[in-house]
Coordinates of C-alpha atoms in Angstrom, one line a residue:
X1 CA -21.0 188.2 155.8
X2 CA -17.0 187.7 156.6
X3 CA -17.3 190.1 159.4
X4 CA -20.0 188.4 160.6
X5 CA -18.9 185.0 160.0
X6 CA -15.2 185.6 162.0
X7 CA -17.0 187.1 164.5
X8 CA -19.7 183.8 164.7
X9 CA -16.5 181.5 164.6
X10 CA -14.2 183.8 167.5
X11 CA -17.8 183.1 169.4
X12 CA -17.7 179.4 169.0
X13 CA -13.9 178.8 170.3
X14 CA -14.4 180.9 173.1
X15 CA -16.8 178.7 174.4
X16 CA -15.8 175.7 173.2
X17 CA -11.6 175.7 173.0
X18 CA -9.5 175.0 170.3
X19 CA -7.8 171.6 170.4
X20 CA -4.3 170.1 172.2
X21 CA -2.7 170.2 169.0
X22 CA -3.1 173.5 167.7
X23 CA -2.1 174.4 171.6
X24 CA 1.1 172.7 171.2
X25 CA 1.3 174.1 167.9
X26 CA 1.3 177.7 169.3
X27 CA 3.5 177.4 172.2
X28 CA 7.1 178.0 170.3
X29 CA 5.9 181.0 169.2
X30 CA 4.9 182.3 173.1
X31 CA 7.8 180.8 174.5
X32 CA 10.2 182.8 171.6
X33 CA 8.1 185.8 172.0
X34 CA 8.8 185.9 176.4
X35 CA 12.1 185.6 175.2
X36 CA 12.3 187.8 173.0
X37 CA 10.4 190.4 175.1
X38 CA 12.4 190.3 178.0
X39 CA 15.4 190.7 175.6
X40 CA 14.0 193.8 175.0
X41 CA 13.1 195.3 178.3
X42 CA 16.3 197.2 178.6
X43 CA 16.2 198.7 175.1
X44 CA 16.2 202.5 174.6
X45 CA 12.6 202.8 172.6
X46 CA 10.4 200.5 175.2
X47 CA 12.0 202.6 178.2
X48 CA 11.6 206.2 176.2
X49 CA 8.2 204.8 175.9
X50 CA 7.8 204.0 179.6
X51 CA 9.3 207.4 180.6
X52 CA 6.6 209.7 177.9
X53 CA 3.7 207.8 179.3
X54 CA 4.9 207.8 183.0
X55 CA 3.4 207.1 185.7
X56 CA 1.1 204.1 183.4
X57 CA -1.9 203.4 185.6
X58 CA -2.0 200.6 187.7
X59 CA -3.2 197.1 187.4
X60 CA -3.2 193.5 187.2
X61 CA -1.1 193.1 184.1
X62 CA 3.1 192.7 184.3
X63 CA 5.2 195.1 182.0
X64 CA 8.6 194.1 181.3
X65 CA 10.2 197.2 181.6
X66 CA 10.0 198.2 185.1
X67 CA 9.0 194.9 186.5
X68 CA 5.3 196.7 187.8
X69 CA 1.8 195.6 187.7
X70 CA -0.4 198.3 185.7
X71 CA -4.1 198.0 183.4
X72 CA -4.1 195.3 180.5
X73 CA -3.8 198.1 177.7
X74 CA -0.6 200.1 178.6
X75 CA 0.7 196.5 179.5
X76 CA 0.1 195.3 175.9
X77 CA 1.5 198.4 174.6
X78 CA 4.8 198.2 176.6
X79 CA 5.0 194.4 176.3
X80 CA 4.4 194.6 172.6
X81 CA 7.2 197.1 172.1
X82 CA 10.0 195.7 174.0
X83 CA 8.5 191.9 172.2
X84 CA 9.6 193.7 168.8
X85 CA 12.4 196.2 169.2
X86 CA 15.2 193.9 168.5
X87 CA 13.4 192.0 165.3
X88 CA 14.4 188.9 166.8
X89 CA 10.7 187.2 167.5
X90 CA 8.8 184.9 165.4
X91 CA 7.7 185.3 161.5
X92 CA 4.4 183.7 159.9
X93 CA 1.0 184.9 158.1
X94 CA 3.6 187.9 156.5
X95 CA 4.6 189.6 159.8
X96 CA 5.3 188.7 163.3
X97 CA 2.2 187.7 165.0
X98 CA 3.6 186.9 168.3
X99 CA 4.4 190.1 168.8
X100 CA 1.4 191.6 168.5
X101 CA -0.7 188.8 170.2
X102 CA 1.3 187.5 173.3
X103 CA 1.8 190.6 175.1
X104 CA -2.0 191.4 174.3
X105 CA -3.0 188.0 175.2
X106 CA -0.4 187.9 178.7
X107 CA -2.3 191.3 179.4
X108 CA -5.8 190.4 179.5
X109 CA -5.3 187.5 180.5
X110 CA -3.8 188.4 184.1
X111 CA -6.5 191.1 184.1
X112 CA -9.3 188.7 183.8
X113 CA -7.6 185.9 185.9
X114 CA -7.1 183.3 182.9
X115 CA -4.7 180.2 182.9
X116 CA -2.3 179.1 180.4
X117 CA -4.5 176.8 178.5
X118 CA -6.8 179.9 177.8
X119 CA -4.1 181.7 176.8
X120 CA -3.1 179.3 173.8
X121 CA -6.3 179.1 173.0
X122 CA -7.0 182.9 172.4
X123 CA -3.3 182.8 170.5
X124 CA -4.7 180.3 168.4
X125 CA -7.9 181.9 167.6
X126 CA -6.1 185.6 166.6
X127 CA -3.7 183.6 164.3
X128 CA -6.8 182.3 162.9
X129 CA -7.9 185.8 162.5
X130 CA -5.2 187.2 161.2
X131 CA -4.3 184.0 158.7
X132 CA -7.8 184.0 157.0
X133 CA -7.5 187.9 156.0
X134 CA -4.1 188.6 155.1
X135 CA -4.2 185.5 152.7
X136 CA -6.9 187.2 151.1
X137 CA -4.6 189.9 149.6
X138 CA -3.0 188.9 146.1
X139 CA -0.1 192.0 146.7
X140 CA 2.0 192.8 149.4
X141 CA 0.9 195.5 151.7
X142 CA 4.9 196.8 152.8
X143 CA 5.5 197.3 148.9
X144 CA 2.5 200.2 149.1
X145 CA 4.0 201.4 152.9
X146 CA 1.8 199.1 154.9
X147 CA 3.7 197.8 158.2
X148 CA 1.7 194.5 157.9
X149 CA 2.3 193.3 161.4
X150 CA 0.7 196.1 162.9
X151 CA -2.3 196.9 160.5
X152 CA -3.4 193.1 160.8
X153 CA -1.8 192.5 164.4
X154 CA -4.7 195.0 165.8
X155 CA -7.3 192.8 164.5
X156 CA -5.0 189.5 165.4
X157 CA -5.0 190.7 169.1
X158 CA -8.4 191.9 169.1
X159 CA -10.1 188.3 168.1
X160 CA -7.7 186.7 170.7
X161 CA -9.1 189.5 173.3
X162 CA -12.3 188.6 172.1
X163 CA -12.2 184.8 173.0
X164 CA -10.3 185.9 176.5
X165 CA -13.6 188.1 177.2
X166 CA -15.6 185.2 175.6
X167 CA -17.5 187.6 173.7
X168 CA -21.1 186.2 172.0
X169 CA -20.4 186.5 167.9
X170 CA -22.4 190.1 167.8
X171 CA -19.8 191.1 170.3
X172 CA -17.0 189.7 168.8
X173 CA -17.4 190.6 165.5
X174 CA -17.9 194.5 166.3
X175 CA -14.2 193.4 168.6
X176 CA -12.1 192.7 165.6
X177 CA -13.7 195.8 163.3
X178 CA -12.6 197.9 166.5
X179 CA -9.6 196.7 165.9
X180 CA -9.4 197.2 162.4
X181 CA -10.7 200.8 162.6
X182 CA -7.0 200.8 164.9
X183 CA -4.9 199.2 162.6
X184 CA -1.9 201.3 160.9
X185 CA 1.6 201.0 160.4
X186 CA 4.4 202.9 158.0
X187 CA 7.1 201.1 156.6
X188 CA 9.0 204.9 156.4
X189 CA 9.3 204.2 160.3
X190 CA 11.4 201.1 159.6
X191 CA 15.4 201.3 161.3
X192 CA 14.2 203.6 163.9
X193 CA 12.2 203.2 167.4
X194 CA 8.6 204.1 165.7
X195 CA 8.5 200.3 163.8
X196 CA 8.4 198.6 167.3
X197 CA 5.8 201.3 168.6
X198 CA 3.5 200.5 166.0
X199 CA 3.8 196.9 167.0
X200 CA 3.1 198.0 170.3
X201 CA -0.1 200.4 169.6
X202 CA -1.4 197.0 168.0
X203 CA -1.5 194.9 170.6
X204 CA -2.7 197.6 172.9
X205 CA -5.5 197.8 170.0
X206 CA -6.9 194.8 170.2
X207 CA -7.1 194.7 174.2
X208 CA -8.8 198.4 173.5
X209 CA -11.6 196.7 171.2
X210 CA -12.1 193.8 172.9
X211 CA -12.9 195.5 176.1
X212 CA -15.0 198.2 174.3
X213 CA -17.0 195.9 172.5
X214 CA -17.7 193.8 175.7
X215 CA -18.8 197.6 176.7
X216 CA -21.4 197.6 174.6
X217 CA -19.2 199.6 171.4
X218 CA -20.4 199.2 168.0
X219 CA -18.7 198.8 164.7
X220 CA -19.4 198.4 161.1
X221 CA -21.2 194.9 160.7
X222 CA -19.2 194.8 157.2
X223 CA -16.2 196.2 158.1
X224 CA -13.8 193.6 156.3
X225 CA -16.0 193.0 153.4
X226 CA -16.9 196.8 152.6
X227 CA -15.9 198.2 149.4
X228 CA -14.5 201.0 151.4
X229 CA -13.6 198.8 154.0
X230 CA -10.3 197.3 155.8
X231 CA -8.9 194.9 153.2
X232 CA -9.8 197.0 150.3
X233 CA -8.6 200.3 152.0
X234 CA -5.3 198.4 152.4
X235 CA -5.0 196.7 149.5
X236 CA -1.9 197.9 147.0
X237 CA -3.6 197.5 144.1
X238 CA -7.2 196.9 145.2
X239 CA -6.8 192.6 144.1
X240 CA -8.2 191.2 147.1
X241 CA -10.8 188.2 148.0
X242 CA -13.8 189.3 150.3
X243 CA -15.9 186.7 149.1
X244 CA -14.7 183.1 149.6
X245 CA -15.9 181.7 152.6
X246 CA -13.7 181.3 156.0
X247 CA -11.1 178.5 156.3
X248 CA -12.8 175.4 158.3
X249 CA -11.1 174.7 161.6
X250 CA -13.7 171.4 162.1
X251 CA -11.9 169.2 159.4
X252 CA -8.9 167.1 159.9
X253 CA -6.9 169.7 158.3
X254 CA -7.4 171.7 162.1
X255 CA -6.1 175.3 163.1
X256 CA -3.8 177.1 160.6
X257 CA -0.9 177.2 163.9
X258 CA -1.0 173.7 163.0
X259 CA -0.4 173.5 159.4
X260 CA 1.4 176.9 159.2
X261 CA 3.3 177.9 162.2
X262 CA 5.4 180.4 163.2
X263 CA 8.9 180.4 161.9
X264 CA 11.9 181.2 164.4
X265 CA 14.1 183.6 163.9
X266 CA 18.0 182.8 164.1
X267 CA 19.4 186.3 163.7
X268 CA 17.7 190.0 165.1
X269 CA 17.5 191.6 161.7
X270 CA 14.8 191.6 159.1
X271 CA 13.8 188.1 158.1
X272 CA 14.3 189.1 154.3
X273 CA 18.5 189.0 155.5
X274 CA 18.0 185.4 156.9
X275 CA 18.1 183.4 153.6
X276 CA 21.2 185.4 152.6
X277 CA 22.6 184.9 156.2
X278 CA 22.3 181.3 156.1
X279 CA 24.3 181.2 152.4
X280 CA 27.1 183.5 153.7
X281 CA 27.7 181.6 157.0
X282 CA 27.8 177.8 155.5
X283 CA 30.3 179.4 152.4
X284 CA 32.5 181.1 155.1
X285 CA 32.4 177.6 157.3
X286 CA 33.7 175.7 154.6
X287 CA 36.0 178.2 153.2
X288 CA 37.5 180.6 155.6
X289 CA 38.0 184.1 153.7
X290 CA 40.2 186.8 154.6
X291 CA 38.2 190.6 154.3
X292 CA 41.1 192.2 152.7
X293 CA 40.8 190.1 149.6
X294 CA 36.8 190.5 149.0
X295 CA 36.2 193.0 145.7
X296 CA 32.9 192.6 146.2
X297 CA 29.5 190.5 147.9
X298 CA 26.7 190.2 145.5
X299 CA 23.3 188.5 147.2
X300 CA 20.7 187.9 144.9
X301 CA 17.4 188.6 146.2
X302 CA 13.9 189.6 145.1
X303 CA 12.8 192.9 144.0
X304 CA 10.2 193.1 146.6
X305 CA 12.4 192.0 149.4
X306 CA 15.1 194.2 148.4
X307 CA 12.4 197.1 148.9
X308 CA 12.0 196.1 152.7
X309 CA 15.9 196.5 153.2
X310 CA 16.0 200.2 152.7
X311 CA 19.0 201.1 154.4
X312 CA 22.1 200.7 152.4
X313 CA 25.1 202.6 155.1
X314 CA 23.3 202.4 158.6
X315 CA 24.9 203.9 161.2
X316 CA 23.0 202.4 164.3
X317 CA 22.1 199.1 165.2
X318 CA 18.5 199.8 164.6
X319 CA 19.0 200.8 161.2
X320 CA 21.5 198.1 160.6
X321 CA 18.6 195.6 161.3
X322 CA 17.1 196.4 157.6
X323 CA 20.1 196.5 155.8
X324 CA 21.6 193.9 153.6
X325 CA 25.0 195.6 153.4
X326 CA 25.4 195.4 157.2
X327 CA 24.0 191.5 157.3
X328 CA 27.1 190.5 154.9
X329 CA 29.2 192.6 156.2
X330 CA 28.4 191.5 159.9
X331 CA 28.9 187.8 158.9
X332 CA 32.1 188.1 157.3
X333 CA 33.7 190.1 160.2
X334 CA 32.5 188.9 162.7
X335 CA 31.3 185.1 161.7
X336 CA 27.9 185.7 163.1
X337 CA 24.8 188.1 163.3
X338 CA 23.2 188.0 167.0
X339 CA 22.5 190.6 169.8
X340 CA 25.8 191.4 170.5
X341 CA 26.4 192.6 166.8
X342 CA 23.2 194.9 166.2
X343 CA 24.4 197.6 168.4
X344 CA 25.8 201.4 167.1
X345 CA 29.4 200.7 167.8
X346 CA 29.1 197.6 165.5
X347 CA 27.6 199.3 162.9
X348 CA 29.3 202.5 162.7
X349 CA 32.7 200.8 162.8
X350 CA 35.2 201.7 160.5
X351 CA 36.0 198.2 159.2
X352 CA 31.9 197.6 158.7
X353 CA 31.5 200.8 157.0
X354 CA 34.1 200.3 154.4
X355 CA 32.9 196.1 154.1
X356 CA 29.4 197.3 153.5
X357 CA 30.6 200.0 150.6
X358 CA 31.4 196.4 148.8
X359 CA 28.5 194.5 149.0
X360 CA 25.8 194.7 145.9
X361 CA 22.1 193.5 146.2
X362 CA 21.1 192.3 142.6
X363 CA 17.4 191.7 142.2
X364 CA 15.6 189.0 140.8
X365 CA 11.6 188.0 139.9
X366 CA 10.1 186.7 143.2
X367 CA 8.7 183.4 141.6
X368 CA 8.7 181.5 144.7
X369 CA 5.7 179.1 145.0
X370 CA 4.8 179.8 148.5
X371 CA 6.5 183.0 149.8
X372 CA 4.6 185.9 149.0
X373 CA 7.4 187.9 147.6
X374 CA 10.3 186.1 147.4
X375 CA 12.8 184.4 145.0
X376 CA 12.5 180.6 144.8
X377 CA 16.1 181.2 146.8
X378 CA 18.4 183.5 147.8
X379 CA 22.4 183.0 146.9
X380 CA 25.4 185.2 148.0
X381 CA 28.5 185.0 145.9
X382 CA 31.9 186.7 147.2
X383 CA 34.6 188.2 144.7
X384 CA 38.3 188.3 145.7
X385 CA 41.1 189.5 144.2
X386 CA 43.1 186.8 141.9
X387 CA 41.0 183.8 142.7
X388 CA 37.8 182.6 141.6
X389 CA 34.8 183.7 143.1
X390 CA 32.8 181.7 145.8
X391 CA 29.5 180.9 145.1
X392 CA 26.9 180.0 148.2
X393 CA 24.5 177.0 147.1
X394 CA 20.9 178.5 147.1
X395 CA 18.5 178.5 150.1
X396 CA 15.1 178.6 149.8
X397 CA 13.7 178.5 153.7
X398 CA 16.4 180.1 156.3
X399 CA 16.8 177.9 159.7
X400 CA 14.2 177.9 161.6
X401 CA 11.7 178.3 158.9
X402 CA 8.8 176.3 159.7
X403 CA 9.7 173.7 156.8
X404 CA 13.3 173.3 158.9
X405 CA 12.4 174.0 162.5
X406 CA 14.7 174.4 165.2
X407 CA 15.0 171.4 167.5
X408 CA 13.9 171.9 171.1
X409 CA 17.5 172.1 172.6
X410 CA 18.1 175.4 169.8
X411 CA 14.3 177.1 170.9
X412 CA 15.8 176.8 174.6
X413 CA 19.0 178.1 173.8
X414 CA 17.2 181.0 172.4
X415 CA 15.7 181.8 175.0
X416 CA 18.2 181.3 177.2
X417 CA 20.4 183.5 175.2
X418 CA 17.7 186.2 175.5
X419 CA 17.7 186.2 178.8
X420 CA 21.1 186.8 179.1
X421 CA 20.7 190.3 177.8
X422 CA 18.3 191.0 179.4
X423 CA 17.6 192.2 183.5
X424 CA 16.1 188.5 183.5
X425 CA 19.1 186.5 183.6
X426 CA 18.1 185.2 187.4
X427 CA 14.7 184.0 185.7
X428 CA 16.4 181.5 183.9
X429 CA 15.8 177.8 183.5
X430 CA 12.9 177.9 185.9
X431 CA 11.3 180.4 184.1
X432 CA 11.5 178.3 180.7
X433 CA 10.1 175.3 183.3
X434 CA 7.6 177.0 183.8
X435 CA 6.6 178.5 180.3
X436 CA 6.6 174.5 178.8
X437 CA 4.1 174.0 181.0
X438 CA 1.8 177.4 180.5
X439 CA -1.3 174.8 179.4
X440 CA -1.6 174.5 183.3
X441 CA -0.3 177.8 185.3
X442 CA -2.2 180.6 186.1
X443 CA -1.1 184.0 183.8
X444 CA -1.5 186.0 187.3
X445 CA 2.0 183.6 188.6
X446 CA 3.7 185.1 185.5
X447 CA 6.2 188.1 186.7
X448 CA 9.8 186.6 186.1
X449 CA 12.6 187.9 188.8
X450 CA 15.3 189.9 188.0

C-alpha cells in the first residue's frame, strides 16, 4: 500500500504541479546547491572521478567539471559529487537533499528539454518522497553506519525523475523502489572522497530508475512496506512506521518544502559543528582571547552527534570537516570556518594540531524536541590559565537553520562567495539573475561561463 500510494501521489503532481509556494519554498535550496556545486568543480575527488570514468558519454546534460555536455546519468553522478565534496550545501529531512536531487533534477531535465518551473516542481515532489519515509524511522540510520543522504537521496531523486518523465503511478512507483533497490551509503567513508561519491551514485540512481521504469523495469510493488524491505532493512533497531498513511499535500498545511525547508549552511564542515561554531564565534566577538592562555575547549554535545564527528587529529581538510577539535580550533585561530580554512595546510598546521590536542567533546542526552539526535543546545566553554572560564550562552538552531534563516542579501553572498572558488567566477551576478528566475528559463540555457 505505501509503495503504491507514493507512487499514485508522484503520478498526480506530475500531471498536475505542485503549487507557487512550495516552488518558492524550494528555490534557496537550488540556488545554494549551484553554488555549492560549482564550488566544487575544481575539487580533487569530482575530477579523480571525471578522470576514472573518462571519456563520460555524450549528451544533453552540463557537468560542472569540465564544462561539457554528456547523458543525464553520469551528469547527475558528477554534478552530485562536486554538489557535496565540500559539505557546504543545504541540510533538512536528516541529510542534504539538494545534493542528491538538483544535480539529478538539472540532468534530466536538460535531457528531456524541461523549464525551470518543472524543475521546482520535481524538487518538490522528491523532498516529498524523501520527507514522508525518513520520518518514519524512530532511530537514526548514521548511528548503525547508514550515510542517510545517500540511502534515501536515491529514492529522493528517483520520485523527482519520476515526475520529470511524468510517469503514470504504476510507473512511478516501480521508479522510486528502483531507486531504493540503489540506495547505500557508509558512514566509515566519512573525511575521505568516498562520502561525496556516495552522494553522487544517488543522484545518478534515481535518474537510472526513473528512466528504467519509464522502460518498462519492474520492481517490488511493496518494496517500502516489506518486512524485508527498504525501511526495515535500514532500520537500526527495526522501530519503524510502514503503516500510517502518507502526509496530505491538498490541505492548507501544503508541501513539506513549505513547512520544513532546507536549512543553509554557514560553514563547510559537518552540520553537527555548526551549533558549537556559532557559540565559539559570538564568545570570541565579545571577548577577544589570546590561544596561548586556553587550558582547554570543552563543547557539549550529544552522544549521537558526537558519533558523526569521528575524527579527533585530522590531518586534511576533508577529514577536518567531521572533526570537532579542528571546528574550535579553526575558530579560535583563525576567527572563522569557511573554504579558505578546510584545506590540508590548514589542518596539518602546527599551531592547529597542538590547539586541537586541547579541545574536549563532553556528551550529553539528545533530548531535543525536534532534532532527531540532538541536545536541546549545544555550549562551548573555554578554560585559561588564571582567569575564569568563558562560558558560550547555549544555541539550539545554528544560522541559517530554517527557524533563523539567512536573509536574501547572506544566500547571495553565498553564492557569490562560491563562486569565487570556483572556475565560475565570470558567471557571477548574472548567473544568480538568472537562477532567481529559474520558474521561467529553459534548464537546456543552463551552462554557466568560466
Amino acid at each position: 500500500m505505501l509503495t503504491r500510494d507514493l507512487g499514485a501521489r508522484i503520478a498526480r503532481a506530475a500531471v498536475a504541479g505542485t503549487s507557487h509556494a512550495a516552488r518558492v519554498a524550494a528555490l534557496p535550496g537550488v540556488i545554494d546547491t549551484i553554488g555549492t556545486m560549482l564550488a566544487g568543480s575544481a575539487e580533487p575527488p569530482p575530477r579523480t572521478l571525471c578522470s576514472g570514468l573518462a571519456p563520460l558519454p555524450p549528451g544533453q546534460a552540463w557537468e560542472c567539471v569540465g564544462g561539457t555536455r554528456v547523458d543525464a546519468a553520469s551528469a547527475a553522478l558528477v554534478n552530485g559529487m562536486a554538489a557535496h565534496v565540500l559539505d557546504y550545501d543545504d541540510v533538512a529531512l536528516r541529510g542534504h537533499p539538494s545534493a542528491v536531487m538538483v544535480p539529478a533534477i538539472l540532468a534530466l531535465g536538460q535531457a528531456l528539454g524541461r523549464n525551470g518551473r518543472h524543475a521546482l516542481d520535481a524538487y518538490v515532489v522528491g523532498y516529498q518522497t524523501w520527507g514522508d519515509l525518513v520520518e518514519r524511522e524512530r532511530g537514526m540510520h548514521p548511528i548503525k553506519g547508514w550515510h542517510t543522504t545517500s540511502v534515501f537521496g536515491a529514492v529522493g531523486a528517483a520520485a523527482a525523475c519520476a515526475a520529470l518523465l511524468r510517469l503514470d503511478d504504476v510507473r512511478a512507483a516501480h521508479a522510486i523502489a528502483l531507486g531504493a533497490t540503489q540506495g547505500a551509503g557508509l558512514m566509515a567513508n566519512f573525511g575521505s572522497m568516498a562520502k561525496s561519491y556516495q552522494t553522487g551514485r544517488a543522484a545518478q540512481a534515481g535518474v537510472l530508475a526513473a528512466k528504467l521504469a519509464e522502460a518498462g523495469m519492474t520492481a517490488g510493488a511493496d518494496v517500502f512496506e516489506h518486512p524485508q524491505g527498504f525501511l526495515r532493512a535500514h532500520s537500526p533497531q527495526g522501530d519503524v512506521d510502514t503503516a500510517s498513511p502518507l502526509s496530505s499535500t491538498e490541505n492548507e498545511s501544503g508541501w513539506l518544502v513549505e513547512q520544513t525547508p532546507v536549512s543553509i549552511k554557514r560553514y563547510p564542515t559537518c552540520y553537527y559543528t555548526h551549533r558549537a561554531l556559532d557559540a565559539i564565534l559570538a564568545l570570541l566577538a565579545n571577548t577577544p582571547v589570546d590561544i596561548r592562555d586556553v587550558e582547554a575547549v570543552r563543547v557539549r554535545i550529544s552522544q549521537e552527534h558526537a558519533t558523526i564527528l569521528r575524527n579527533h587529529a585530522p590531518r586534511t581538510g576533508l577529514e577536518a570537516k567531521f572533526s570537532m577539535e579542528f571546528a574550535m580550533a579553526c575558530a579560535l585561530l583563525h576567527g572563522k570556518v569557511g573554504l579558505t580554512e578546510l584545506t590540508d595546510a590548514c589542518a596539518g598546521a602546527p599551531a592547529m594540531q597542538d590547539l586541537m590536542r586541547r579541545v574536549r567533546v563532553e556528551t550529553v542526552v539528545a533530548d531535543s524536541a525536534e532534532w532527531h539526535g540532538a541536545a536541546a543546545f549545544d555550549e562551548v566553554i573555554v578554560e585559561r590559565d588564571g582567569v575564569p572560564p568563558l562560558r558560550s550562552d547555549p544555541v539550539s538552531h545554528p544560522a541559517g537553520h530554517a527557524r533563523r534563516p539567512l536573509t536574501p542579501a547572506q544566500l547571495d553572498a553565498k553564492f557569490r562567495d562560491c563562486l569565487d572558488h570556483s572556475p565560475y567566477a565570470a558567471a557571477g551576478d548574472a548567473l544568480l539573475s538568472a537562477l532567481h528566475k529559474l520558474e521561467d528559463t529553459p534548464l537546456t540555457d543552463f551552462q554557466p561561463a568560466r
